[in-house]
Short mmCIF file of C-alpha atoms in Angstrom, two decimals:
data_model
loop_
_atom_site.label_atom_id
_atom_site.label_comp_id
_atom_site.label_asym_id
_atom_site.label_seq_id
_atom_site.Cartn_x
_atom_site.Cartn_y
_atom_site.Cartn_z
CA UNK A 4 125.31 -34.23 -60.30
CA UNK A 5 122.41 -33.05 -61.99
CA UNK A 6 120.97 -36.80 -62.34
CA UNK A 7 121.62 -37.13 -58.83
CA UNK A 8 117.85 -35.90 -57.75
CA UNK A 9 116.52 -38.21 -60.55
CA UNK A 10 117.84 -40.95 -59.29
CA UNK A 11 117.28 -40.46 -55.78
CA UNK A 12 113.64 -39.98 -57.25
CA UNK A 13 112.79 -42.97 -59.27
CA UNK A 14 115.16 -45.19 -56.59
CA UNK A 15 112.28 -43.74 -53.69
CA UNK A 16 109.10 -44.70 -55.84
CA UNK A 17 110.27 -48.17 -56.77
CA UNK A 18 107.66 -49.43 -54.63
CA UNK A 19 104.85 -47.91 -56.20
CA UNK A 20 104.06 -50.34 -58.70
CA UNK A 21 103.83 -52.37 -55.79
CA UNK A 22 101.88 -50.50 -53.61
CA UNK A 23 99.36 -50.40 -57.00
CA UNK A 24 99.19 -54.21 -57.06
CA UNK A 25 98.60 -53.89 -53.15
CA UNK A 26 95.64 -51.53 -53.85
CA UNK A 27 94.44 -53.44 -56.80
CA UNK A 28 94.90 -57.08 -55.09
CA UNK A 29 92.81 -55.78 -52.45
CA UNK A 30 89.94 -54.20 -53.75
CA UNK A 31 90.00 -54.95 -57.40
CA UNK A 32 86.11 -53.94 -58.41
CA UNK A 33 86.11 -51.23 -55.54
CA UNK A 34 89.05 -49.63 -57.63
CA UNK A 35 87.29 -49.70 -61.18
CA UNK A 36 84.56 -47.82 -59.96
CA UNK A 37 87.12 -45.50 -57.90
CA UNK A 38 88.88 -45.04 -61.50
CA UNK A 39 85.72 -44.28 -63.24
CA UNK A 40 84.26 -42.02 -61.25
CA UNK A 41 87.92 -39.95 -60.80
CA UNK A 42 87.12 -39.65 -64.91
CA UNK A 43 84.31 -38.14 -64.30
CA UNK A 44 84.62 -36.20 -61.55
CA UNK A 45 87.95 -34.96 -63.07
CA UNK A 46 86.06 -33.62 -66.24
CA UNK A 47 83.29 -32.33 -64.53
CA UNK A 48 84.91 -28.82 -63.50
CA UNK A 49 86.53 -27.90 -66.74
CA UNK A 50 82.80 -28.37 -68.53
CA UNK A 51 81.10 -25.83 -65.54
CA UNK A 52 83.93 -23.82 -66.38
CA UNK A 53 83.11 -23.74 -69.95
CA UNK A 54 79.30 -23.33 -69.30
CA UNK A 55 79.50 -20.14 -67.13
CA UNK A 56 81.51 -18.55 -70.25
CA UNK A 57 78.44 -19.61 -72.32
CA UNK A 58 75.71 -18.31 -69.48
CA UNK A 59 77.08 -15.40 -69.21
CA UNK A 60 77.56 -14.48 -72.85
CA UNK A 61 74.07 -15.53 -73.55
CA UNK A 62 72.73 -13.33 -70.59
CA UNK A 63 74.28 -10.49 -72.00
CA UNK A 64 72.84 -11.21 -75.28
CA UNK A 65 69.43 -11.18 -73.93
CA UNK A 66 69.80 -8.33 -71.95
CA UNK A 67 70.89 -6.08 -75.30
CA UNK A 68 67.46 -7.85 -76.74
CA UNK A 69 64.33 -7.38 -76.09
CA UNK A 70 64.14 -10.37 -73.25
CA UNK A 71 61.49 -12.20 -75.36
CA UNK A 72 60.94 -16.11 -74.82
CA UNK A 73 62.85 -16.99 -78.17
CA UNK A 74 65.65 -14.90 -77.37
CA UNK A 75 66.21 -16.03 -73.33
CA UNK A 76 65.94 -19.66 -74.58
CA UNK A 77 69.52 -20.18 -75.69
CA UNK A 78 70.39 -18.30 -71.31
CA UNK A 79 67.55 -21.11 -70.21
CA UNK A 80 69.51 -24.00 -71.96
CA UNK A 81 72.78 -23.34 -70.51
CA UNK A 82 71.51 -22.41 -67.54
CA UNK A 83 70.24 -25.53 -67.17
CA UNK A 84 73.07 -27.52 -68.30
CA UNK A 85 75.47 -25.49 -65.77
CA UNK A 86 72.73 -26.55 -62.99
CA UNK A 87 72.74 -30.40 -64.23
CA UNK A 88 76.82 -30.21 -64.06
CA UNK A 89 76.68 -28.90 -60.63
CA UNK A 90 74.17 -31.52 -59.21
CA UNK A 91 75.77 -34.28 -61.20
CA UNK A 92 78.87 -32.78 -59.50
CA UNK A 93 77.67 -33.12 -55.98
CA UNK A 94 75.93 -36.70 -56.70
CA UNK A 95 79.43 -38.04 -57.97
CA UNK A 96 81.09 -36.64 -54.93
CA UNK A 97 78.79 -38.25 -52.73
CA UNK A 98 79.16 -41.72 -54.54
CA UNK A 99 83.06 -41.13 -54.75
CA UNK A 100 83.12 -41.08 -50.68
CA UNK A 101 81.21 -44.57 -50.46
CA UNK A 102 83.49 -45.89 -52.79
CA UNK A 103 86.36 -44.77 -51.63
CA UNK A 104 85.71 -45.62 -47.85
CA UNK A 105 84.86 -49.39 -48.86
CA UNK A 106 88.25 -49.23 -51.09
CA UNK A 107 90.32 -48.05 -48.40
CA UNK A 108 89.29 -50.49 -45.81
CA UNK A 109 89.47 -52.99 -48.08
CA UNK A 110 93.60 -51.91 -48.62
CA UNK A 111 94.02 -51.32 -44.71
CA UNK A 112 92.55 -54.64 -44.11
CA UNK A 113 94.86 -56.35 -46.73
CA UNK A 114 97.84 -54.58 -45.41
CA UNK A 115 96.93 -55.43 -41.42
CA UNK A 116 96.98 -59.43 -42.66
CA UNK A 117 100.00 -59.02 -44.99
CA UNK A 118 101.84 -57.80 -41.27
CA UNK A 119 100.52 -60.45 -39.33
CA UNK A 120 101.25 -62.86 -42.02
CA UNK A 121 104.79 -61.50 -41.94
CA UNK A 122 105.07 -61.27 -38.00
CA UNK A 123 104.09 -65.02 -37.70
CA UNK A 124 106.56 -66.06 -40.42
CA UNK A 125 109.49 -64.34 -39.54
CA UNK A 126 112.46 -66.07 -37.34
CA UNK A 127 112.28 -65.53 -33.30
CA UNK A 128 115.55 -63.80 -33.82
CA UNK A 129 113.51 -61.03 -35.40
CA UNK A 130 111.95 -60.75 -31.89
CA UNK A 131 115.04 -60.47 -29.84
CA UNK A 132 116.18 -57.80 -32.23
CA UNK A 133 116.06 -54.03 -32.25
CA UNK A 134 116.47 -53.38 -35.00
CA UNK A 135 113.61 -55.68 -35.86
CA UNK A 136 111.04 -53.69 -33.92
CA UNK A 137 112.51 -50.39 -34.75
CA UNK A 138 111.66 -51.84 -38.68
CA UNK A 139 108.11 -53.70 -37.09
CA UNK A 140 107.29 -50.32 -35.30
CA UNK A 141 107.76 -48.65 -38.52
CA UNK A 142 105.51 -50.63 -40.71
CA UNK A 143 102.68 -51.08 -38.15
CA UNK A 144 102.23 -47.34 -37.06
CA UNK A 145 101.84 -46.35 -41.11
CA UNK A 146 100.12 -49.24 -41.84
CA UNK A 147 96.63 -47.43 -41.00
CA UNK A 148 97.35 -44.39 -42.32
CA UNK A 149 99.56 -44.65 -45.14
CA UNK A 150 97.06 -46.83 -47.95
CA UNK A 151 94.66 -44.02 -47.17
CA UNK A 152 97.05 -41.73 -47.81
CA UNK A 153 98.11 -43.60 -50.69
CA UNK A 154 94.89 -44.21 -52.51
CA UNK A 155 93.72 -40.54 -51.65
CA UNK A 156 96.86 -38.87 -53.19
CA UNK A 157 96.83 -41.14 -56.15
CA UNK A 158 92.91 -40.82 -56.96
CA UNK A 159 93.76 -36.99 -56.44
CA UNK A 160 96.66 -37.14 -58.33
CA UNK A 161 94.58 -38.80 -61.43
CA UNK A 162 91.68 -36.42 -61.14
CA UNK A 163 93.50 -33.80 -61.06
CA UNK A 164 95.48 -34.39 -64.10
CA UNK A 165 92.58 -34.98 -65.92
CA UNK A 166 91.12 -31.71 -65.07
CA UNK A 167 94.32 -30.03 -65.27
CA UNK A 168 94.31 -30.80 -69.13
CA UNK A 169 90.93 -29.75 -69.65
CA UNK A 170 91.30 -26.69 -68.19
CA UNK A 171 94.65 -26.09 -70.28
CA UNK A 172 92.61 -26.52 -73.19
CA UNK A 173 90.50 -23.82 -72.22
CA UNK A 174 92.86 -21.77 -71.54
CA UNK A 175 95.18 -22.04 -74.88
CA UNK A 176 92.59 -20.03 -77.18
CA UNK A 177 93.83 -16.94 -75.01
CA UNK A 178 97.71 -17.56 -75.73
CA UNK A 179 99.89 -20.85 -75.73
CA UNK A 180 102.02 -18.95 -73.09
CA UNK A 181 99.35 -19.26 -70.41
CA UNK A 182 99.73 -22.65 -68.97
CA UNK A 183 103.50 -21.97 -68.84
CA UNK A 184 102.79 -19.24 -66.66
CA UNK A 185 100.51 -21.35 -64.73
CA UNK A 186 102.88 -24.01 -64.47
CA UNK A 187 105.73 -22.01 -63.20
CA UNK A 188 103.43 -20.44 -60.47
CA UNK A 189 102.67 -23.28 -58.77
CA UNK A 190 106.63 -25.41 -59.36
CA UNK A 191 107.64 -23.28 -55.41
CA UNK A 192 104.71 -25.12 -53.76
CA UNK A 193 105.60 -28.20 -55.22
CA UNK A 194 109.07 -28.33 -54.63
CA UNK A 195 108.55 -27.04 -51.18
CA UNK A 196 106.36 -29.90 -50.24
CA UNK A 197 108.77 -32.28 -51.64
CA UNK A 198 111.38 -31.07 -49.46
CA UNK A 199 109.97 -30.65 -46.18
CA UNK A 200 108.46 -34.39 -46.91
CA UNK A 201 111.73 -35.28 -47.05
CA UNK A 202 112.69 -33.82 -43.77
CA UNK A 203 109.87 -34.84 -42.30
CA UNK A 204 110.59 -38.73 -43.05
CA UNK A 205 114.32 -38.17 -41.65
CA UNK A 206 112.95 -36.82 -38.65
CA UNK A 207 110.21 -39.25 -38.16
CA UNK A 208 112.83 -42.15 -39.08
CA UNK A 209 115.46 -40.81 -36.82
CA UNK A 210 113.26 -40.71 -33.77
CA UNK A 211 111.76 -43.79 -33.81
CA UNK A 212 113.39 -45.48 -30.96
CA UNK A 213 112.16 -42.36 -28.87
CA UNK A 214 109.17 -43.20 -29.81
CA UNK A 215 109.39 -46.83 -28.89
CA UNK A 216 110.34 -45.37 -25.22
CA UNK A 217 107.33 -43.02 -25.04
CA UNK A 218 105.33 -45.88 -25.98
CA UNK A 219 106.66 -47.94 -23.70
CA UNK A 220 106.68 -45.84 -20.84
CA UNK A 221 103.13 -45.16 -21.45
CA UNK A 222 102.25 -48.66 -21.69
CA UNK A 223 103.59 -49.08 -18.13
CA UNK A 224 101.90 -46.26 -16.61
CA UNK A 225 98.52 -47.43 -18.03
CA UNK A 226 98.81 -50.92 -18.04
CA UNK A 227 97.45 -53.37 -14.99
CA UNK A 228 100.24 -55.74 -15.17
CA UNK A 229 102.69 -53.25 -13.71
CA UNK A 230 100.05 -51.02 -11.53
CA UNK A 231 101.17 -53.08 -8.43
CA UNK A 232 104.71 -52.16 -8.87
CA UNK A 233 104.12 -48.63 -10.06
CA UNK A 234 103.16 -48.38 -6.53
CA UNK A 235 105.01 -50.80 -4.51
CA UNK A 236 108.49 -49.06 -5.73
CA UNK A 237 107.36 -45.77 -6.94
CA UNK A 238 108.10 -45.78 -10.27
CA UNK A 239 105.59 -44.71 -11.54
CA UNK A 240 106.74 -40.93 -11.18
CA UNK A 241 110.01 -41.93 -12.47
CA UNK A 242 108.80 -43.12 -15.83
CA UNK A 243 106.05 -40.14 -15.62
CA UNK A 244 108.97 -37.48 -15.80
CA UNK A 245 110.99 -39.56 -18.38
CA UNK A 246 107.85 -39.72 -21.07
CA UNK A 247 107.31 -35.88 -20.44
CA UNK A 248 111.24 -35.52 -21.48
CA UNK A 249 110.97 -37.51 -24.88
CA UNK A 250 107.41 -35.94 -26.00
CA UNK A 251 108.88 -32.47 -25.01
CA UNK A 252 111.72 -32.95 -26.97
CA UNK A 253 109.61 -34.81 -29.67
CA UNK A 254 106.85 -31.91 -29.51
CA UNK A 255 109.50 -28.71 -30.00
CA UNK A 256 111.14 -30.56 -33.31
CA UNK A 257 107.76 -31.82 -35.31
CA UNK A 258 106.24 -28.19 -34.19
CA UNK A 259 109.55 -26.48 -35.34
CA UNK A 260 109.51 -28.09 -38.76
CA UNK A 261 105.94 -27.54 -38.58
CA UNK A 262 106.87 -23.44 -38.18
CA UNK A 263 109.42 -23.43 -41.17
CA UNK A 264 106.81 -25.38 -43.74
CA UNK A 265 104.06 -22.65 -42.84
CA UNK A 266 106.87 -19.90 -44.23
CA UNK A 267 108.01 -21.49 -46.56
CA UNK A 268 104.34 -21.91 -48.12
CA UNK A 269 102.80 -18.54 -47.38
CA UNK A 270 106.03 -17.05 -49.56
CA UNK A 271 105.09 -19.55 -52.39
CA UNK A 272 100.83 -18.71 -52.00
CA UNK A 273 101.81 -14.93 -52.19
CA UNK A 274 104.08 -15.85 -55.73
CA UNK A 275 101.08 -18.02 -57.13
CA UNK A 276 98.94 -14.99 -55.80
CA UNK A 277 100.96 -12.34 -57.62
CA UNK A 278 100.68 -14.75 -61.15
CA UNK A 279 97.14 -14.59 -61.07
CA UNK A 280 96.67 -10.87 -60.04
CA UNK A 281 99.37 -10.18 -63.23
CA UNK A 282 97.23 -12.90 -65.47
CA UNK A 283 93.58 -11.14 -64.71
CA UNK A 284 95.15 -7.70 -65.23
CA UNK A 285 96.30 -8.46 -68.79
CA UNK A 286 92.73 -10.02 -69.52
CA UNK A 287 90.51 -7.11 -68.21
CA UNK A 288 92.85 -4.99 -70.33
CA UNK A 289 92.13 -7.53 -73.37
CA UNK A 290 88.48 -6.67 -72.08
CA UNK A 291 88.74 -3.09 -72.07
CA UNK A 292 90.12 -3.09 -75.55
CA UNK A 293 87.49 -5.10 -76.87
CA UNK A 294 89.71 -8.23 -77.73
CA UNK A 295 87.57 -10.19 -75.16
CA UNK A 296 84.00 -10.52 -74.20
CA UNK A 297 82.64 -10.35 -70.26
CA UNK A 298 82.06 -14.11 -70.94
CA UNK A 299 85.86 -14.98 -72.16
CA UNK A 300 86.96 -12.53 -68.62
CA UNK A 301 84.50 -15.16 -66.64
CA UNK A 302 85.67 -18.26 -68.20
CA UNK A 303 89.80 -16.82 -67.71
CA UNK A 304 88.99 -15.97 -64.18
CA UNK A 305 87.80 -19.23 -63.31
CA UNK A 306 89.96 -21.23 -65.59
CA UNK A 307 93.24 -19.48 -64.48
CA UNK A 308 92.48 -19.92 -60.73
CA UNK A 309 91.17 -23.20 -60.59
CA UNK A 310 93.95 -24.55 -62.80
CA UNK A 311 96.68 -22.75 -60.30
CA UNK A 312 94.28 -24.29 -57.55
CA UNK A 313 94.64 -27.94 -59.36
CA UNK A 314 98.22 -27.66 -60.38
CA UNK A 315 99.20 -26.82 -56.87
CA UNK A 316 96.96 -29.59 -55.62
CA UNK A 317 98.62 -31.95 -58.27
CA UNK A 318 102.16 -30.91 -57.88
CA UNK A 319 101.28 -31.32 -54.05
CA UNK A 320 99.58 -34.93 -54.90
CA UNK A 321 102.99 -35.45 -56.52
CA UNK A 322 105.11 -35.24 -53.00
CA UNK A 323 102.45 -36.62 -51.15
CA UNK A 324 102.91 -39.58 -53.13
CA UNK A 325 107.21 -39.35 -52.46
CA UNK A 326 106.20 -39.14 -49.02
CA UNK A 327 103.81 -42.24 -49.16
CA UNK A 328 106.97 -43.76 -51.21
CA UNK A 329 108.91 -43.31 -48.10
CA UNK A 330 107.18 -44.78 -45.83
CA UNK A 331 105.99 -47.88 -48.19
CA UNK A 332 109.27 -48.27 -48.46
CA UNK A 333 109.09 -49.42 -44.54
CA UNK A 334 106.27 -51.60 -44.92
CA UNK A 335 107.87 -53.34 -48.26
CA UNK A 336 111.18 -54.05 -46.57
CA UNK A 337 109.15 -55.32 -43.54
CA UNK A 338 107.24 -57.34 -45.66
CA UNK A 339 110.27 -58.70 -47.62
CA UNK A 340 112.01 -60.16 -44.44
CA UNK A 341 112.72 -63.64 -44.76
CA UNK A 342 112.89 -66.42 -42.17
CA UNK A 343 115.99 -68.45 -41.61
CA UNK A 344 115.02 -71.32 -40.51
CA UNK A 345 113.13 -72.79 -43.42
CA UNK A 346 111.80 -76.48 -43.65
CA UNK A 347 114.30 -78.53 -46.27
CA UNK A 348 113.49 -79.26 -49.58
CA UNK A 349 112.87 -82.67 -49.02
CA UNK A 350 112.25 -82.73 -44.70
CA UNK A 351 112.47 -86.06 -42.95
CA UNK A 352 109.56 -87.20 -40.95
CA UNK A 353 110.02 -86.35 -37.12
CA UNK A 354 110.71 -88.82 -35.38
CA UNK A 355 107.37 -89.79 -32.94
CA UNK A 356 107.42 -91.33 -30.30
CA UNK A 357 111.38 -91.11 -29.41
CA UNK A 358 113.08 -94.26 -29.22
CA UNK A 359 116.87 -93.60 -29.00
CA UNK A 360 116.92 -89.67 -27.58
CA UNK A 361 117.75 -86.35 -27.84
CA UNK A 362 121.86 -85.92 -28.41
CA UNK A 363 123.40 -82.26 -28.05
CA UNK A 364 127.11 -82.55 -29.97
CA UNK A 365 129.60 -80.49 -30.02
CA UNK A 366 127.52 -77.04 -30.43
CA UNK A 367 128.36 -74.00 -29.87
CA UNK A 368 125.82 -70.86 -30.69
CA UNK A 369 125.53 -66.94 -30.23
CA UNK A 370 123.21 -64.90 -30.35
CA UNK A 371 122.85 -62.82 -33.51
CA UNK A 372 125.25 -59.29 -33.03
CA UNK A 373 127.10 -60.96 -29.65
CA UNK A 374 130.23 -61.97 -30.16
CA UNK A 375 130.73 -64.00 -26.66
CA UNK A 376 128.76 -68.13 -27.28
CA UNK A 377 126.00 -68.64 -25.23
CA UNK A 378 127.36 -71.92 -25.53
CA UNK A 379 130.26 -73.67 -26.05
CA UNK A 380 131.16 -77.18 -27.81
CA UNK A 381 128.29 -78.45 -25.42
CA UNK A 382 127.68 -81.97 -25.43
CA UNK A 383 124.51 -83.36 -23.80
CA UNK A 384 122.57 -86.85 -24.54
CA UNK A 385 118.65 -87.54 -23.07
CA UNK A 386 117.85 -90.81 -23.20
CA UNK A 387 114.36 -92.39 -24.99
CA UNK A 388 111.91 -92.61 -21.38
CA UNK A 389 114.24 -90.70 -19.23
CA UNK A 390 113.06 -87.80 -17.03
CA UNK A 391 116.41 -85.11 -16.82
CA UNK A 392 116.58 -82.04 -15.15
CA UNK A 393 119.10 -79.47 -16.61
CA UNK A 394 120.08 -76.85 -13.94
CA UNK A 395 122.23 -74.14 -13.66
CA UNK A 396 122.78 -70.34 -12.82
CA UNK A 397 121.10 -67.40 -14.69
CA UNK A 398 122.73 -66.94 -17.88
CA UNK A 399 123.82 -70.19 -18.02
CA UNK A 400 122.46 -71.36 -21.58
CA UNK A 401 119.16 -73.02 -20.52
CA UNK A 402 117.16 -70.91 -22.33
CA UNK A 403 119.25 -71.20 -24.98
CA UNK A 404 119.44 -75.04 -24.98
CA UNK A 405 115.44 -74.68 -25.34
CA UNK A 406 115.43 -72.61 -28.48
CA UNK A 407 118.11 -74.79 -30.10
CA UNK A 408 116.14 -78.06 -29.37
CA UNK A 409 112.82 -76.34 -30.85
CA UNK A 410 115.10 -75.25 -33.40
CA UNK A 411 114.44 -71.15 -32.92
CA UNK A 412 117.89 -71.07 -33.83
CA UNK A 413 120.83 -73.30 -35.16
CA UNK A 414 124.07 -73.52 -33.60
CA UNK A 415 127.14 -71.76 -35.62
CA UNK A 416 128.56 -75.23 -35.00
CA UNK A 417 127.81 -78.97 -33.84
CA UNK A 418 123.97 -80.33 -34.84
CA UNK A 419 121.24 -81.77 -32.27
CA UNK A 420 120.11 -85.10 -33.63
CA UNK A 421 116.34 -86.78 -32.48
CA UNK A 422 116.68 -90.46 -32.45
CA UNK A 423 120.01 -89.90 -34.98
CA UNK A 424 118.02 -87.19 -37.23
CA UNK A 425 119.52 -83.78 -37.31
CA UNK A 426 116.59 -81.33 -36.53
CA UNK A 427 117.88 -79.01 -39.64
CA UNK A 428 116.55 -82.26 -41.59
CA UNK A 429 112.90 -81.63 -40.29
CA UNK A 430 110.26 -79.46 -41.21
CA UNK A 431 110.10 -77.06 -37.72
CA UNK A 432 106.78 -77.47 -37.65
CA UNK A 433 106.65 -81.20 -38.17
CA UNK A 434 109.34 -80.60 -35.01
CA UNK A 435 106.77 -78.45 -32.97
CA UNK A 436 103.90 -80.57 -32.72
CA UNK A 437 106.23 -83.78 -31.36
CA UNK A 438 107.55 -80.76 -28.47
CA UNK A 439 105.78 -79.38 -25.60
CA UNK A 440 107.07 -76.37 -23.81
CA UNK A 441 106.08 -74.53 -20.54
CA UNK A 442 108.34 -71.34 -21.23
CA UNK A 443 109.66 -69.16 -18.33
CA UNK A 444 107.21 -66.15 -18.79
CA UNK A 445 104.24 -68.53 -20.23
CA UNK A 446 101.34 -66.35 -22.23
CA UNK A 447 98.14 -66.58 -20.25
CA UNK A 448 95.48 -65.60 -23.16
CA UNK A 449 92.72 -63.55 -22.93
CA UNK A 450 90.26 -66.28 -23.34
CA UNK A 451 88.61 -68.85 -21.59
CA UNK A 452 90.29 -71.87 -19.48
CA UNK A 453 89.28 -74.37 -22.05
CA UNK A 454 90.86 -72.08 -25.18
CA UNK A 455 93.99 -71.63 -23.29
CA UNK A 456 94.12 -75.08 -23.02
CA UNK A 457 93.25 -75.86 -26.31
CA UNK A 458 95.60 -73.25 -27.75
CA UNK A 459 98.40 -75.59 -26.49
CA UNK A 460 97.43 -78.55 -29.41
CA UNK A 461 94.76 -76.83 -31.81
CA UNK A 462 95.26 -79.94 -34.15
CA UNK A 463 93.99 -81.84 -31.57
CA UNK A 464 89.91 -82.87 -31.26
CA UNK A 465 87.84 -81.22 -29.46
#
């Protein structure tokens, strides 16, 4: 049982070395720099740290001298190397942010083109799916958010280690027991965030065809190719009151879980707060006893409560990161769909211009998750030069007939041959540019008359 947690654990970030080739694919020079300057920013803290021990020691040192030149030099010196750490400090944070910004457009940039890529590719059955745009919604709303998140937590992650070990070093002169103590006050934050990430991703996963609605229903109240019917048949009210229902609902459980995480971290701040109060009461004793200098109290202070600070931030990096494996693990199973209808290995060259005809035999076909055939052991032949007409009632398989000859689909049974050439023996996009379709509910585009035009043979000239 106990391997259980491990497993669900290294099962959740499978995708990370992924997601690292993602970041790295993207913006591989953008990312060296980001890695060097996380070095340096990351050992930055632990040498100011050190340096205040050393100003203050030398400023008492002066003080119980006679303040001459000679003996405030050694004061000046690490004065001025505290002051160089903190301005090199603020330069490298300002650098970091450039860097970082360019990085993480880069990523959201690669990611946005690796879902188009994917939405283009994928079968139409995909489209007339659910589940496929429960999966589509999914990927797209965290695809803007999430490699931010990603690279943030990681480059936190990293820096933080770094200065988590430097600071550990300080800290081991005073007793080898120390970071252990420091360690263990800051495991409740972590494993709080971990599980409340976890909720949060049930929660967010569970909902997401509520969401779909909300959208949906706010799409229609805002959008002007339904304004004339909002109107004409009052609706609009109708699909007014059933948003407000959803986000209410929506709003009182992401608030609620909200409420619980703030408990659950103010009783984990107050433990952390409690270790440190216990830690800087055994040093100013240490002090008062003369096994410590004002300097070594300094340097503990700020090494013991930065290091909590950091651990917490890097145990807190650390479920960040299972969260961000959650919801990569959307965008990777998006991204690993994988059409259906594939070109064969060896296609046949489509036949152009048609000489014999179009012959329907035998097929029958349903729809993916119906059991009842849109069609049925249909049998239809167009003649070469013919003009036909194919009519019938709603529902009758028209549509369907029209997918099946562009080959959307193919038929659980029979084959469609073009001029004695089974379609499943050409590439489907050989097949597309020999077919012209006007579809029921054509697409006008948002461009001019002469692109929408165009749009309908871009291989053609100009």
């Amino acid at each position: 049982m106990a391997s259980e947690p491990l497993t669900g654990l290294r099962r959740r970030f499978r995708h990370m070395p992924a997601a690292l080739r993602l970041v790295w694919s993207a913006a591989p020079r953008w990312t060296m720099a980001w890695a060097a300057l996380l070095i340096a920013q990351g050992l930055l803290p632990a040498a100011s740290v050190y340096l205040t021990r050393l100003v203050v020691d030398e400023l008492v040192g002066a003080l119980n001298g006679d303040l001459a030149l000679a003996a405030l030099r050694p004061f000046l010196w690490a004065a001025g190397l505290l002051a160089g750490t903190l301005v090199v400090g603020e330069v490298l944070r300002s650098v970091a942010e450039w860097v970082q910004t360019a990085q993480t457009e880069s990523v959201q940039d690669h990611v946005r083109e690796a879902i188009h890529r994917k939405a283009i590719e994928v079968d139409l059955a995909y489209y007339e799916s659910p589940q496929y745009f429960d999966q589509l919604s999914r990927a797209q709303q965290e695809a803007s958010s999430r490699p931010l998140s990603l690279v943030n937590n990681i480059g936190a992650l990293l820096q933080s280690s770094i200065t988590v070990v430097a600071i550990i070093g300080l800290l081991v002169p005073y007793g080898v027991w120390i970071p252990l103590v420091l360690l263990a006050s800051t495991l409740p934050a972590f494993f709080i965030v971990l599980h409340f990430n976890r909720q949060y991703h049930h929660w967010w996963q569970a909902s997401t065809e509520r969401r779909r609605w909300t959208q949906y229903y706010d799409l229609m109240l805002t959008n002007s190719a339904a304004a004339a019917e909002m109107r004409l048949f009052q609706v609009g009210p109708y699909l007014k009151s059933a948003y407000a229902v959803l986000r209410r609902d929506l709003r009182a459980e992401r608030i609620d879980l909200s409420r619980r995480q703030a408990l659950a971290r103010l009783a984990a701040g107050l433990l952390a707060l409690a270790a440190t109060g216990g830690m800087m009461a055994w040093m100013a004793w240490r002090a008062l006893q003369g096994a410590a200098s004002l300097g070594d109290l300094a340097l503990f202070y700020q090494a013991f409560n930065r290091g909590q600070g950091l651990a917490q931030t890097l145990l807190r990096n650390l479920g960040q990161l299972y969260s961000d494996s959650l919801f990569l693990e959307n965008l990777f199973d998006f991204l690993g769909l994988r059409p259906q209808i594939v070109a064969p290995e060896r296609p046949l060259p489509a036949p152009a211009p048609l000489r014999q005809g179009i012959h329907v035999q035998d097929v029958t076909f349903s729809y993916p998750g119906r059991e009842q055939p849109s069609l049925a052991a249909f049998d239809l032949f167009i003649p070469a030069g013919k003009v036909v007409a194919i009519v019938g009632a709603n529902g009758a398989g028209k549509t369907t007939l029209l997918k099946l000859l562009c080959r959307f689909y193919d038929p659980q049974r029979g084959q469609i041959t073009i001029d004695g050439v089974d379609v499943r023996q050409l590439d489907p996009e050989a097949l597309w540019r020999t077919i012209t379709v006007l579809f029921q509910f054509p697409i006008p585009y948002y461009a001019t008359v002469s692109d929408n035009i165009r749009f309908g043979d871009l291989g053609a000239a100009p």
